[in-house]
Structures are given as C-alpha cells and as structure tokens.
Coordinates of C-alpha atoms in Angstrom, one line a residue:
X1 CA -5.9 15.5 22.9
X2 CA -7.5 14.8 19.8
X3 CA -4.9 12.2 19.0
X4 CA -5.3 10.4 22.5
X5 CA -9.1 10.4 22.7
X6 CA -9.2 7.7 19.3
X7 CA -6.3 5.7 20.7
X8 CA -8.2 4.8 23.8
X9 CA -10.9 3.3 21.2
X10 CA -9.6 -0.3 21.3
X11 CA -13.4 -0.4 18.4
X12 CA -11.4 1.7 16.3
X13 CA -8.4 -1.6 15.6
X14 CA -9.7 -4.9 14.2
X15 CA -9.0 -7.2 17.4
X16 CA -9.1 -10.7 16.2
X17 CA -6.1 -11.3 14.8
X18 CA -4.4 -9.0 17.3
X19 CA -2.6 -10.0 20.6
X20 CA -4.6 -8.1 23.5
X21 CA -2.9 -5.4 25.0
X22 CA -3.7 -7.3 28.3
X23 CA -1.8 -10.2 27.2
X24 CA 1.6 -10.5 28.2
X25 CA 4.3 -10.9 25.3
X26 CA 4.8 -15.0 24.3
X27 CA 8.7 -16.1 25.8
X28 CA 10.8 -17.1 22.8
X29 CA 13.1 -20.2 23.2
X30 CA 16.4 -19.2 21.8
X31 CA 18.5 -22.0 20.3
X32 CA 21.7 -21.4 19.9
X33 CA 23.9 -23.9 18.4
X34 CA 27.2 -25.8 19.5
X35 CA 31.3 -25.8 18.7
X36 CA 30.8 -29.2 16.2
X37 CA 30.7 -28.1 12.5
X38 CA 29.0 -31.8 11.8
X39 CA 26.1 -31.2 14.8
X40 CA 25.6 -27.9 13.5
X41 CA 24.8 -28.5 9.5
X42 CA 22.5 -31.4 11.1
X43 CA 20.3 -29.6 13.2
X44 CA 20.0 -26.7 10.7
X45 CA 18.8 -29.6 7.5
X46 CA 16.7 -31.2 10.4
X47 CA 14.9 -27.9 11.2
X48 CA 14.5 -27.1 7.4
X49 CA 13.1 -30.9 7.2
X50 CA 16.0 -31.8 4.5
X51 CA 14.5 -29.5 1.7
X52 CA 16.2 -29.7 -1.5
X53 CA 16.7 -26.3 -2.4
X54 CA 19.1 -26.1 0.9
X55 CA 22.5 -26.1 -0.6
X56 CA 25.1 -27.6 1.6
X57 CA 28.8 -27.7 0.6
X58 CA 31.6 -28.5 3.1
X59 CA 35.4 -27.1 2.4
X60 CA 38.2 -26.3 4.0
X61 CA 40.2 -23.5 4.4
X62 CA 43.6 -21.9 6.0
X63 CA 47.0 -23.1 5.7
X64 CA 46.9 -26.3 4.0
X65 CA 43.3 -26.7 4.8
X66 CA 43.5 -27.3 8.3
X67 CA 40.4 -25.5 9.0
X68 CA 36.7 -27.7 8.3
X69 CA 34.3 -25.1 7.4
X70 CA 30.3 -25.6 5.5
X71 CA 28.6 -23.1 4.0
X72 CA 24.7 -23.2 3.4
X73 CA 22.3 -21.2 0.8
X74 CA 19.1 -21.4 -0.6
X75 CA 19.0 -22.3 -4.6
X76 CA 17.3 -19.5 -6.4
X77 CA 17.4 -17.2 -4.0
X78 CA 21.1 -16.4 -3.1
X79 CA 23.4 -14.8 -6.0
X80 CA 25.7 -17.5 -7.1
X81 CA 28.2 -15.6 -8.4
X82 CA 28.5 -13.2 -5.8
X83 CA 29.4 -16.6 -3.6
X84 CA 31.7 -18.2 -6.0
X85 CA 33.7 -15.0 -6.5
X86 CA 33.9 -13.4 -3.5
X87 CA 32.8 -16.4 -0.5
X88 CA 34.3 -19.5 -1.9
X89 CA 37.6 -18.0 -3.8
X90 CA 38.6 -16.2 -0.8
X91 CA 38.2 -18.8 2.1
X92 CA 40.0 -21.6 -0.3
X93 CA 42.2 -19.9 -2.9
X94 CA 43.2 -16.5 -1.0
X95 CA 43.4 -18.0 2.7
X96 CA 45.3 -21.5 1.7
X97 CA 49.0 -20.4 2.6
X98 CA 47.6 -18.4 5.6
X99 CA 47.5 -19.5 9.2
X100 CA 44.2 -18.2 10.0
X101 CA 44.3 -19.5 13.7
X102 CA 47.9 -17.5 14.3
X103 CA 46.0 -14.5 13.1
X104 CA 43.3 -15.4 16.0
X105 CA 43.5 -13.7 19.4
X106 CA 41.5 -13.8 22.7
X107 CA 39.7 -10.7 21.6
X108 CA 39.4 -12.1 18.1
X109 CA 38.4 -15.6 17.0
X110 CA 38.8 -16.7 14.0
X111 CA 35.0 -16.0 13.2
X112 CA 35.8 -12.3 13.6
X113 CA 38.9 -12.5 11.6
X114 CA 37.2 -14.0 9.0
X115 CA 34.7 -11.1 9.1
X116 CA 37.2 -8.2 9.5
X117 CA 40.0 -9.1 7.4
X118 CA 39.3 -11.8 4.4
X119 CA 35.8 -11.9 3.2
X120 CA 35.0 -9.1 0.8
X121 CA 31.2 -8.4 0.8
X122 CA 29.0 -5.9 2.4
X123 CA 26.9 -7.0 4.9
X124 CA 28.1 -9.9 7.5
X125 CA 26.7 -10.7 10.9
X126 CA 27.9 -12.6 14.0
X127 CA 24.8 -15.0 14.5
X128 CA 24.4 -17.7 17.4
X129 CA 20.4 -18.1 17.5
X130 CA 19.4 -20.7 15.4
X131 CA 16.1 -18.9 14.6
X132 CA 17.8 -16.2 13.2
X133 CA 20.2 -18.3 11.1
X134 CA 16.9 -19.9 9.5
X135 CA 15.4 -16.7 8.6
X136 CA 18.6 -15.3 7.1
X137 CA 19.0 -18.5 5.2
X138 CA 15.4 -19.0 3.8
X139 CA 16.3 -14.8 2.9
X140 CA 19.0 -15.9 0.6
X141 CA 21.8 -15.0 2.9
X142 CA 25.0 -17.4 2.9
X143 CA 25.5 -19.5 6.1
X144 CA 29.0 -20.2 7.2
X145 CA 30.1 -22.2 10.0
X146 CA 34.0 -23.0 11.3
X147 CA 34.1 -26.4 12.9
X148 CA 35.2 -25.5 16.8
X149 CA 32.6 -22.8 17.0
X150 CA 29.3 -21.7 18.0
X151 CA 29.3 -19.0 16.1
X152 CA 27.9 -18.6 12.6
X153 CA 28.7 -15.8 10.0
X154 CA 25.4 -14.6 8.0
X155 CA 26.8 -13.4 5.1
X156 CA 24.1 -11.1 2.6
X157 CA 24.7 -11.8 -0.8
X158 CA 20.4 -12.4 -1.8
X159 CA 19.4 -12.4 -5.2
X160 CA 16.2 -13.5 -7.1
X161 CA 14.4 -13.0 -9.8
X162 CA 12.6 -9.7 -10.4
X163 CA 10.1 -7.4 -11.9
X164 CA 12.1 -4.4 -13.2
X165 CA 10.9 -1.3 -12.2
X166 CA 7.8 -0.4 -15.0
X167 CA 5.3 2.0 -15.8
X168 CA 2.1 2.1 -13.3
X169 CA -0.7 0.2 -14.9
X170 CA -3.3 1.0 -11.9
X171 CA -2.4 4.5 -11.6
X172 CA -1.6 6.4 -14.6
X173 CA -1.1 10.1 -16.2
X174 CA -0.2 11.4 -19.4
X175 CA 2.2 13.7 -18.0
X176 CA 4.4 12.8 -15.0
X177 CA 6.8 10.3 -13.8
X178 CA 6.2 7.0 -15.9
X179 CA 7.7 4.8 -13.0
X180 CA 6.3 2.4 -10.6
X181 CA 7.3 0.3 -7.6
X182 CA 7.7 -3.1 -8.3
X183 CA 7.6 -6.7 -5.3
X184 CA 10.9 -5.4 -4.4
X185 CA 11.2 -3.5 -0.6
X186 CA 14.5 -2.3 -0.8
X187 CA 14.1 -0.9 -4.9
X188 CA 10.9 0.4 -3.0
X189 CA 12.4 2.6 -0.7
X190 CA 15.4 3.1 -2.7
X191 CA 13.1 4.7 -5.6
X192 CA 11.6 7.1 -2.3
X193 CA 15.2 7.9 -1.2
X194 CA 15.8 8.8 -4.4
X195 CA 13.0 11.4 -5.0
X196 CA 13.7 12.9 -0.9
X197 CA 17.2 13.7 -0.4
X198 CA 16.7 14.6 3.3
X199 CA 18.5 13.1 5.9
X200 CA 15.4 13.5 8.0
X201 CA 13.9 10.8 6.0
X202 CA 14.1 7.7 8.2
X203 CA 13.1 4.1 7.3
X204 CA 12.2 1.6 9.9
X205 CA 12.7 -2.0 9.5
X206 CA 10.1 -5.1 10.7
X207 CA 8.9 -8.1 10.6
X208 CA 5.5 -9.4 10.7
X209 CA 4.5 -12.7 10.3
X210 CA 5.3 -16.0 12.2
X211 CA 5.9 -18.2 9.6
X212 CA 6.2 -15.8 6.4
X213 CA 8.3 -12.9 8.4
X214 CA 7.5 -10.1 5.9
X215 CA 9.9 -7.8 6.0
X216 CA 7.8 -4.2 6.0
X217 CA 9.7 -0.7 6.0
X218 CA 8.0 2.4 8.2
X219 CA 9.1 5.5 6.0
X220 CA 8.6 8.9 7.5
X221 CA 10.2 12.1 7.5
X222 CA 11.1 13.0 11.2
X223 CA 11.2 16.8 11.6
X224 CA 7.5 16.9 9.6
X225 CA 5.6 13.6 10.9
X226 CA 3.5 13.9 13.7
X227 CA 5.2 11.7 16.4
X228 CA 2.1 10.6 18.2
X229 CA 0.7 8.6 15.1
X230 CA 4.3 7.3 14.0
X231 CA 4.1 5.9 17.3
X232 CA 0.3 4.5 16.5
X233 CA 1.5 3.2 13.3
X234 CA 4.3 1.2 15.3
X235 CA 2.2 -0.6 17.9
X236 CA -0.5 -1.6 15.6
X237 CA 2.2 -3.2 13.5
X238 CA 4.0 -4.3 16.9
X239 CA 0.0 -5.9 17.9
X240 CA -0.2 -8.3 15.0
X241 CA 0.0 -11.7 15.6
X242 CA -0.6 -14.2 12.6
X243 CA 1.0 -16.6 10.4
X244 CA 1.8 -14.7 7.7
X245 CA 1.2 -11.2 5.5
X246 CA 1.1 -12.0 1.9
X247 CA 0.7 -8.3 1.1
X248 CA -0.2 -4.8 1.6
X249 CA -4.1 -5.8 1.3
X250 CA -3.7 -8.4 4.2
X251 CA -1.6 -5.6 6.3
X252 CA -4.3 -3.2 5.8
X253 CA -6.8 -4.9 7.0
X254 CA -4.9 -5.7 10.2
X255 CA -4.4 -2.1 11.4
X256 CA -7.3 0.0 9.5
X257 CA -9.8 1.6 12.0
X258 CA -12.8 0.8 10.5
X259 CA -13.4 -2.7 9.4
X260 CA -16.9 -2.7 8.0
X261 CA -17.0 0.7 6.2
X262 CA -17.0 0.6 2.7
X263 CA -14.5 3.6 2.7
X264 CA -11.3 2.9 2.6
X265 CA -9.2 4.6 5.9
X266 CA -5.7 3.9 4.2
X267 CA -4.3 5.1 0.8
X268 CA -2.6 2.8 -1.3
X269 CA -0.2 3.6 -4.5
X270 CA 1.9 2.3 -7.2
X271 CA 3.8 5.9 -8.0
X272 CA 6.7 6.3 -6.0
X273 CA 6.2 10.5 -7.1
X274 CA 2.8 10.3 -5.2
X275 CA 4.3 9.0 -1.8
X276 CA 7.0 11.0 -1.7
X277 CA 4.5 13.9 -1.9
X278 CA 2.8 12.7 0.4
X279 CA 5.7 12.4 3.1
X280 CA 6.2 15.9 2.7
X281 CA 2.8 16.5 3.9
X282 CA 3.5 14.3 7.4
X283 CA 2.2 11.2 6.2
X284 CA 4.0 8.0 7.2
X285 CA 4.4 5.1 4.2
X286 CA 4.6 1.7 5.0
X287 CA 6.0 -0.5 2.2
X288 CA 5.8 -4.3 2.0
X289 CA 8.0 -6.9 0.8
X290 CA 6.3 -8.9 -2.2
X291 CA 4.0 -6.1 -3.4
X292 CA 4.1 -3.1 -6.0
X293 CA 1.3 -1.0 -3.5
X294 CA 2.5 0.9 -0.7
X295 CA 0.2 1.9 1.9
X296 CA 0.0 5.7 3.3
X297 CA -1.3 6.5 7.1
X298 CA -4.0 8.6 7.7
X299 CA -6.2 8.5 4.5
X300 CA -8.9 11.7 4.0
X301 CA -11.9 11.2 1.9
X302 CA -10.8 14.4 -0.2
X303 CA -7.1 12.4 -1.2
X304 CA -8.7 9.8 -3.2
X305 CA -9.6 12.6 -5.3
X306 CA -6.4 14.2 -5.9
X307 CA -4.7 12.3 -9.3
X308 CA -0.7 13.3 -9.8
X309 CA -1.3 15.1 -12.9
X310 CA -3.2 17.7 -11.0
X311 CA -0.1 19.5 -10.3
X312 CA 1.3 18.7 -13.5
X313 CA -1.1 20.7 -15.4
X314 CA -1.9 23.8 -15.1
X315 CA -4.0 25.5 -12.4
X316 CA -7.1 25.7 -13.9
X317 CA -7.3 22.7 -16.4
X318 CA -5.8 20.6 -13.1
X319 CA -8.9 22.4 -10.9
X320 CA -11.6 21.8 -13.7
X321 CA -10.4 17.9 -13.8
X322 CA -10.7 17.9 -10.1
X323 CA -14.0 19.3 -9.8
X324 CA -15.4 16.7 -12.7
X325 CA -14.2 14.1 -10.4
X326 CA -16.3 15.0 -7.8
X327 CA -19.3 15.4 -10.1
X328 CA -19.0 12.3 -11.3
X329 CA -18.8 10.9 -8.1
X330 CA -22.2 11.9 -7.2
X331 CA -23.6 11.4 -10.7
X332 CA -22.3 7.5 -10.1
X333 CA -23.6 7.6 -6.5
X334 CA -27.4 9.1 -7.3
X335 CA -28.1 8.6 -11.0
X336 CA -30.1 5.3 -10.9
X337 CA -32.0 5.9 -7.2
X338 CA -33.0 9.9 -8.7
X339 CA -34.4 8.0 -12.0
X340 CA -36.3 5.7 -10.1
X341 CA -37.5 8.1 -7.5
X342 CA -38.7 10.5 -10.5
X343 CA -40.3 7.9 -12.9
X344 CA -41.9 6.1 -9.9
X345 CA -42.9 8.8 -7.2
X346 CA -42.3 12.4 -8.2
X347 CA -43.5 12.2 -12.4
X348 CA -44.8 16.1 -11.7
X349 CA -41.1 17.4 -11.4
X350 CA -40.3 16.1 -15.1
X351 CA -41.4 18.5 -18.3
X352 CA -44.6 17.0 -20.1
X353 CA -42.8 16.5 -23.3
X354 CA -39.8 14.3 -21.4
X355 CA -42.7 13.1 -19.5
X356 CA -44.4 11.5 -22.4
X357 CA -41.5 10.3 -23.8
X358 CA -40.4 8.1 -20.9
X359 CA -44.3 7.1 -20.8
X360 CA -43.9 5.9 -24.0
X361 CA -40.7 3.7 -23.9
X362 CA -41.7 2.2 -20.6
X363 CA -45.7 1.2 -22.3
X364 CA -44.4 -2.0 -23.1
X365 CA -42.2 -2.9 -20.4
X366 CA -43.1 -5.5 -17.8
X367 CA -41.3 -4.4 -14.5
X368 CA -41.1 -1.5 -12.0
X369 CA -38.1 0.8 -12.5
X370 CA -36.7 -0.6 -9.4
X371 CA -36.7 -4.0 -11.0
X372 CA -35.3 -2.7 -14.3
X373 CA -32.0 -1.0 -12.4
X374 CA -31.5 -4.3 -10.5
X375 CA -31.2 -6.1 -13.9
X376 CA -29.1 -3.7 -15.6
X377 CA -26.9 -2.7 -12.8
X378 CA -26.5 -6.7 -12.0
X379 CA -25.5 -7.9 -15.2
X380 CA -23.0 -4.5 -15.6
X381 CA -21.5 -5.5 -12.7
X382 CA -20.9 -9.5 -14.5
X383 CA -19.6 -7.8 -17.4
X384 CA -17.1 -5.9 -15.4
X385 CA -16.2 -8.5 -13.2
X386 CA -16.0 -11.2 -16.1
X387 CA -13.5 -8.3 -18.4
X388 CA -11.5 -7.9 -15.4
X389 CA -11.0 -12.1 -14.9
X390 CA -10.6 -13.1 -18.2
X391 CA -7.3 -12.7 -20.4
X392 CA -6.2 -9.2 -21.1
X393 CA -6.1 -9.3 -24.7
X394 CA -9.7 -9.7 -25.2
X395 CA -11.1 -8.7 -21.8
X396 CA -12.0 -4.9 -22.7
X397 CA -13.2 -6.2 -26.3
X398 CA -15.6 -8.8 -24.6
X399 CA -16.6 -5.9 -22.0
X400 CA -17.6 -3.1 -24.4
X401 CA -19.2 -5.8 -27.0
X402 CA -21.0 -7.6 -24.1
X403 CA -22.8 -4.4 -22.8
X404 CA -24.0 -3.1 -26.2
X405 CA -25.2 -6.2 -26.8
X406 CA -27.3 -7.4 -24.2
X407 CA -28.6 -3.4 -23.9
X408 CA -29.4 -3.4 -27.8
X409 CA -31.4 -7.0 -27.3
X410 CA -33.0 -6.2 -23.7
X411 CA -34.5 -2.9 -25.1
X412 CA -35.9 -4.3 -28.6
X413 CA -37.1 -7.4 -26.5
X414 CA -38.9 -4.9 -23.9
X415 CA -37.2 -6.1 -21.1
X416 CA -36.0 -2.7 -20.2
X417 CA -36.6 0.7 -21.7
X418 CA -33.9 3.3 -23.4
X419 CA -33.5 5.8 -21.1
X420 CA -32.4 2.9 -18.3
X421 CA -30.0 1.6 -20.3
X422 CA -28.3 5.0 -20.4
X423 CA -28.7 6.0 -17.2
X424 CA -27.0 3.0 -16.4
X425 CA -24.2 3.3 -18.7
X426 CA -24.0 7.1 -17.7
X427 CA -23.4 5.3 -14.3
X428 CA -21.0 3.2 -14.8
X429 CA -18.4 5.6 -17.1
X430 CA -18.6 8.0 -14.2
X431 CA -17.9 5.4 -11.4
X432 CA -14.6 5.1 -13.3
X433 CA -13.4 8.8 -13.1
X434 CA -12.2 9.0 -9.6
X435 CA -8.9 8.7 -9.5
X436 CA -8.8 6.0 -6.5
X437 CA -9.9 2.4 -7.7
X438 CA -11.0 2.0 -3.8
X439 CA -13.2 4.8 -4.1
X440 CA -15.0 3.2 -7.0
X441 CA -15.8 -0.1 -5.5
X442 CA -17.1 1.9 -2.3
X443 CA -19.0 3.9 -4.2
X444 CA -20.5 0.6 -6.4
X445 CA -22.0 -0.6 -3.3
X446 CA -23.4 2.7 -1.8
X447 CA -25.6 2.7 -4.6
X448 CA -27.5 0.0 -4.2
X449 CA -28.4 1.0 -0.9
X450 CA -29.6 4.0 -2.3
X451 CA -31.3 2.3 -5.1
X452 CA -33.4 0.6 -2.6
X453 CA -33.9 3.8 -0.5
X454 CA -35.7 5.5 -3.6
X455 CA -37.9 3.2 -4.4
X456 CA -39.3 2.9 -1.1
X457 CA -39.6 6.6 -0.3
X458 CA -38.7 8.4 -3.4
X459 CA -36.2 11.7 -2.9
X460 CA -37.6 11.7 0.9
X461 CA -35.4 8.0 0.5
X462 CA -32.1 9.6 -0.9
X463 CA -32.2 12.8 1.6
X464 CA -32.3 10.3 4.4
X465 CA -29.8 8.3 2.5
X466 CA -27.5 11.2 2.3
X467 CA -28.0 12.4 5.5
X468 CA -26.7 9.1 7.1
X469 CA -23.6 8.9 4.4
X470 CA -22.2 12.3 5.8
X471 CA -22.7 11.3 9.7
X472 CA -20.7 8.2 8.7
X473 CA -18.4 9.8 6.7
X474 CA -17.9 12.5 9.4
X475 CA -17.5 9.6 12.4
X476 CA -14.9 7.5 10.4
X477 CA -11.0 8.3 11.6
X478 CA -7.8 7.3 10.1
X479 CA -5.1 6.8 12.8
X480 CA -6.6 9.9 14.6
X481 CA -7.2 11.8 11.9
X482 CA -10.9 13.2 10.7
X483 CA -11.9 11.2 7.5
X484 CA -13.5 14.5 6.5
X485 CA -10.8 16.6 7.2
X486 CA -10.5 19.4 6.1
X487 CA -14.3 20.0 5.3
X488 CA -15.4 18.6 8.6
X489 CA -13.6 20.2 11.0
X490 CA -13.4 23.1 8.1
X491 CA -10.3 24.7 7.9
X492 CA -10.0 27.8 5.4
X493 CA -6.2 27.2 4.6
X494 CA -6.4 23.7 3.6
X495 CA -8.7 24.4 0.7
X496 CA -6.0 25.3 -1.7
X497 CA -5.8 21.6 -2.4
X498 CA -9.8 20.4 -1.6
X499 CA -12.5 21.1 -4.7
X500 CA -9.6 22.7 -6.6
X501 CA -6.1 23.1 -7.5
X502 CA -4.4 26.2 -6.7
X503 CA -1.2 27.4 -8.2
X504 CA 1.7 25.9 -6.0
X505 CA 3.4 29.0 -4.7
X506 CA 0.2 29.6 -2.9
X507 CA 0.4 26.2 -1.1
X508 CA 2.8 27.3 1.4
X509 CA 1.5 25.4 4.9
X510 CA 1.1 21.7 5.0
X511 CA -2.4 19.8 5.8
X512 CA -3.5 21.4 9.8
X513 CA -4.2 18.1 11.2
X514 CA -1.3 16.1 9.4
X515 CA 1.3 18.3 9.3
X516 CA 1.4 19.8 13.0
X517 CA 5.0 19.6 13.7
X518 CA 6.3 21.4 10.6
X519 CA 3.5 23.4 8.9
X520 CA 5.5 25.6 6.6
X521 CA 6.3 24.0 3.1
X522 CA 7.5 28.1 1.9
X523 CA 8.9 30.4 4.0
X524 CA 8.1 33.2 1.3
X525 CA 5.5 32.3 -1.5
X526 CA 5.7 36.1 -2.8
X527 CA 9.2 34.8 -3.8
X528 CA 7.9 32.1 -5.5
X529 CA 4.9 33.9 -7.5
X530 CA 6.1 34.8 -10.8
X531 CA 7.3 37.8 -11.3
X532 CA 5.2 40.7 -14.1
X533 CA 6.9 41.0 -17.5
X534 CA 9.0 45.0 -16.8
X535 CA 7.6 47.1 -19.1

C-alpha cells in the first residue's frame, strides 16, 4: 500500500511535457510502401528531403543479374566494410550464377530467401512500415529493397565513431575499478552484463522521443526488483511525450517526483561497478543512448553519501571516510549562517580572548557580517563557475590563484575581515567532500537560505531553518520510496550501510523498502566471517 498511495499523486510526476493519463493514445498512420523498386527509393529520399549523407546505390543481383535491387545507408554512421564484404559481395559476386527466383516458394519470397540463406550478418528484419525503415536507416542500418516487392530487409551493420571506454573523471577512487561508461548504450549495458552474470538480469528496450527516438535500456534484475516500481518506471517513460531526449539530464527531469526540490530524487553514475551494485540491492538502471551517466530508480538521501571505495577499504578507514562526509556536509551547510548568527546576535557564547580578537579584525570593516558572506560567498561561487567554464589546462590554476588573491587584497583593503575569509574557504573545501556532485550544488543553495535565516533571527533562524529542511527531506519520495529511508521510517537492519561501513559478511539482507522481493544477499554470514587463527 505504500507503493500505491504515491502513485495516485499525479503532484508527485512533472505534467507538462507528459501526455495525460486522460488522453487517449495519438493514432499512427502507417505507410507502408509498394512492389516498384524505383517508387520505393523515391519516397524514402523524399521523406529524408534528399540529404546528402543518404547513400543510395542501385545493383543487380541473381543469375545474370536479372534481379533490380537498391540498397540505402547513412554515410558515417553505417560500417562500410561490414557492407562491402559481407552485403554487396554476396548479393553480386556469390548469388550471380544462382537463380534466386527458382529458389522462391509461396511460403518463401525471395526477400525471405535472401534473409535465410545468402546474406551473412547478424541481425536482419522484414520491414514494410516506412516509419520504421527511416528510423533504422537514420540508425545506421542498411536498407535493401528487391524491385517486385513491398518488402524491405533492415539489415544492422551500425558503426560510428566512439569514445573508448576510459577512466571516470566525475567519479573517482584510488582503489577500485578504473572504468567508465562511455555515449555508447549497448557498450553500456554490455559493461553491466559483464559485471552480473545472472540470467535474471533483464534489459528492456525503448524509445523516447518523436523526432530524436533515443533509444533508452530499463536494466533490472527480475527475481530482486520490486515489480510494482519496475512497472512505475515503465509508464513514466511510456507518459513522455516530446521532441526529443538529448540525455539522461533531460530524462530525469521528465519522470523525477519532485521538480522544485533542490535534492535530487534520482542517482546518476559514470562507474559501471557502482550500478551493478546497486541492481543487486533492487534498484532499476536506466541507461541512455548518447550519454556516459546512467540514472538509478529510487534515490535515498543517505546514497549520495556512499563513494565505491567504501567497500574497498577497510571497515573502519571506509566508516571514518563516511562519517567525515557527513560532517562536512553540515560544516558546508551551517558554517557561514552560525558565524553570522554568533558575531552579530549571540557575541556572549564566544570566549573573551576569541571575542576580542574578532572585535579587532572587524574595527575597520565597513559592512554587517551578513554583507561580508554575500560578497565572499558570491565571488567564490564566480571563481568556481568561471574554473569550471574555462579550458582545463589552466582552469584549477586560475581557480586557486583567483581566490587567494582577491581574499589576500579584500582583507588588507578592509573590505572583509580574516576570520570570513576562512570560514568561507572552510566552506567551500567541505562542500566538495560529498561524494555526489548533485549533493553539492543542493547543498550550495540551501545555504543561502540559511544565511539569510541567521541574520534575521540568529540560531533561533537556523533551528527553524533546520527544522523545515528535515520536514522536507522527510516528505520528498523517489518512485515510492522514503527519501529518508532508512532513518525516517528507521529501520535497525539497514544501518550497517547508513553513518558507517560495516564489514560485508555482516551485510546479509538487502535495503527493507528496496529490496522486498528478495531480501537475503547471504544465506549464512557466520560462513562468511573469517575464521580465528587455530592455535
């Protein structure tokens, strides 16, 4: 029931780019085309408006070439080779001193012969929609039509060029897998298949977009996936209605549940280790064609934490790195509005010597704390934004120069004193610790709202600031799934892999509100513990 109650939310899905449940499905035309070889290459260049990279060749094949044939393809993204050696030498080299049409029957055409007997590559389809022949052609599939029929063969021979499969550069560890997806779907899922041997292990095929038709992959395993949101995960994809999905940013925000928080409900990543891992905690991936990221249904706030060389290391260095992420988090997230509620409302709370000391730096500055944070924490944020932008060979040089800098010259000019200068830069090292860049950003614009709450009400300001953070956090769902989970609703045995990292024989049950359908990862973890040395 707790699955059920958030489907009926139609809040939860972003509507606007979505077809209405309401709405009855839009009626397809299908075109299918006719028996003249001539008519056929025609229509096909007139629906593609003549473009050049359409290849067209016509040739002729079977005994003494007295069978017209034409064969499309689109330059750049069909393998030549694979056509010249294996498509073009067979149907005029191979077949020229056989009667193809004797071979023919009433059960078989020629287009089935053709598909059965001569040509010699993997994949080929029996196509009559002319929408479909399109798509397959604009793929980098070969067309091939036989003058006398309506048929077409769709022959898959695609090849283009590619990033090789390369080390992470978002997401990486010092030990672990040093291997990355790349824009590739099927090297994607290929680099998944090849970390879960299971047969369970299903991939689903689609494709979303009118005019781009990205093909997407649903990757699950069956026996430990909870049905009920693999089914959630298929009609939000099944809702969208657009022009076209560039990537897995412009997928995610079609079917996240919550448009306007500044959490993210969906985990993204570049490690093909982390989403197999995942799957075998009853997650569902979905990987996109044309992007390294692939996206992982539901999201918890606690798995943005979790960094793959936690379980690389051991249990307590992995637990102690954990932890610090955490710290850091709230270090990044309070550090500036707790300065300015101190300096500004609550002096009595500080020592006298530290009192006097921030007294004295701040005698000579012209603004309010609040005034001085804005400044600093605005022209951080430049800095960043400009390192990130600019090229990469002297982006972090111009970055780390730039800050010392303009801190160095705004504290001798009395701009701003030396204690805000490093708070801020205390700040901004520990917004990069978390292991999720999405976190980060959130967490970049929480503060200002923060900021702004301390110095209007001092600490009262960051209690009530707090307070409405955790009601939030503890309202947001991903794909029926408590955001908070499994600190809010607490569960005892999914704390093995919260705050800290225990050893992995102890890990025996999968997530509680993940992994419902197959909770045990260990049928015996005394087994697994390591046995004492025999004295």
């Amino acid at each position: 029931m707790w699955f059920s109650k958030n489907k009926n939310k139609k809040a939860s899905i972003p509507q606007s780019p979505l077809t209405s449940p309401a709405e009855e499905p839009k009626q397809k035309v299908v075109i299918k085309l006719k028996t003249s070889l001539q008519q056929n290459i025609k229509t096909i260049q007139e629906a593609l408006g003549k473009s050049s990279d359409i290849v067209t060749r016509e040739i002729r094949i079977g005994k003494q070439g007295n069978i017209k044939a034409g064969i499309l393809y689109t330059d750049g993204l069909t393998d030549t080779a694979s056509l010249q050696n294996f498509i073009l030498e067979t149907l005029m080299l191979d077949l020229n001193k056989i009667d193809l049409q004797e071979k023919a029957s009433p059960e078989q055409n020629l287009i089935s012969v053709l598909k059965d007997v001569a040509l010699t590559v993997g994949e080929i389809k029996e196509i009559t929609s002319l929408e479909v022949i399109i798509t397959s052609l604009l793929s980098g599939d070969t067309i091939l039509l036989i003058d006398g029929y309506s048929q077409v063969l769709v022959i898959s021979n695609k090849k283009w060029a590619e990033r090789a499969v390369s080390e992470p550069t978002a997401q990486t560890v010092v030990r672990g897998p040093q291997e990355g997806f790349n824009e590739n779907l099927r090297v994607n899922t290929a680099l998944i298949r090849r970390r879960i041997k299971d047969p369970n292990l299903r991939i689903e095929s689609k494709e979303i977009g009118m005019r781009t038709k990205t093909n997407i992959a649903i990757v699950y395993i069956q026996d430990i996936a909870n049905e009920k949101i693999v089914e959630e995960v298929r009609l939000r994809l099944d809702r969208i209605d657009i022009d076209g999905v560039l990537g897995g940013g412009n997928l995610e925000g079609l079917i996240q549940d919550s448009t306007y928080s500044p959490f993210p409900t969906i985990f993204n990543s570049e490690r093909p280790d982390v989403v197999a891992s995942e799957l075998l905690e009853g997650r569902i991936a979905i990987v996109v064609d044309g992007t390294p990221f692939v996206l992982v249904v539901p999201a918890l706030f606690v798995q943005f934490f979790q960094s793959p060389e936690d379980y690389n290391q051991r249990t307590i260095i992995g637990s102690l790195v954990r932890f610090l992420r955490f710290i850091a988090f709230g270090i990044s997230l309070l550090a500036p509005a707790v300065y300015i509620a101190i300096t500004t409302f609550h002096q009595a709370m500080l020592p006298p010597a530290l009192l006097i000391s921030l007294a004295a730096q701040r005698e000579g500055v012209p603004f309010p704390a609040f005034i001085e944070v804005l400044i600093m924490e605005v022209t951080f944020e430049i800095l960043r934004e400009a390192g990130i932008r600019m090229p990469r060979s002297i982006g972090s040089a111009m970055s780390i120069v730039g800050a010392f800098v303009i801190g160095t010259a705004a504290v001798e000019a009395g701009l701003v004193s030396a204690m805000m200068v490093i708070v801020v830069s205390i700040t901004a090292i520990t917004s990069f610790v978390p292991a999720s860049y999405e976190i980060a950003i959130s967490v970049r614009i929480i503060r200002f709202v923060f900021i702004a709450l301390a110095a209007t009400f001092g600490i009262f300001g960051i209690v009530i600031g707090l307070i409405g953070l955790v009601l939030h956090l503890c309202s947001l769902r991903s794909f029926g799934v408590p955001y908070m989970s499994p600190l809010a609703p607490f569960n005892i045995s999914d704390q093995k892999d919260t705050f800290i990292v225990l050893p992995i024989w102890k890990m025996t049950t999968r997530p509680h509100l993940i992994g419902k359908k197959n909770m045990v990862k260990q049928q015996d973890s005394a087994s697994a513990k390591p046995a004492p040395p025999k004295k």
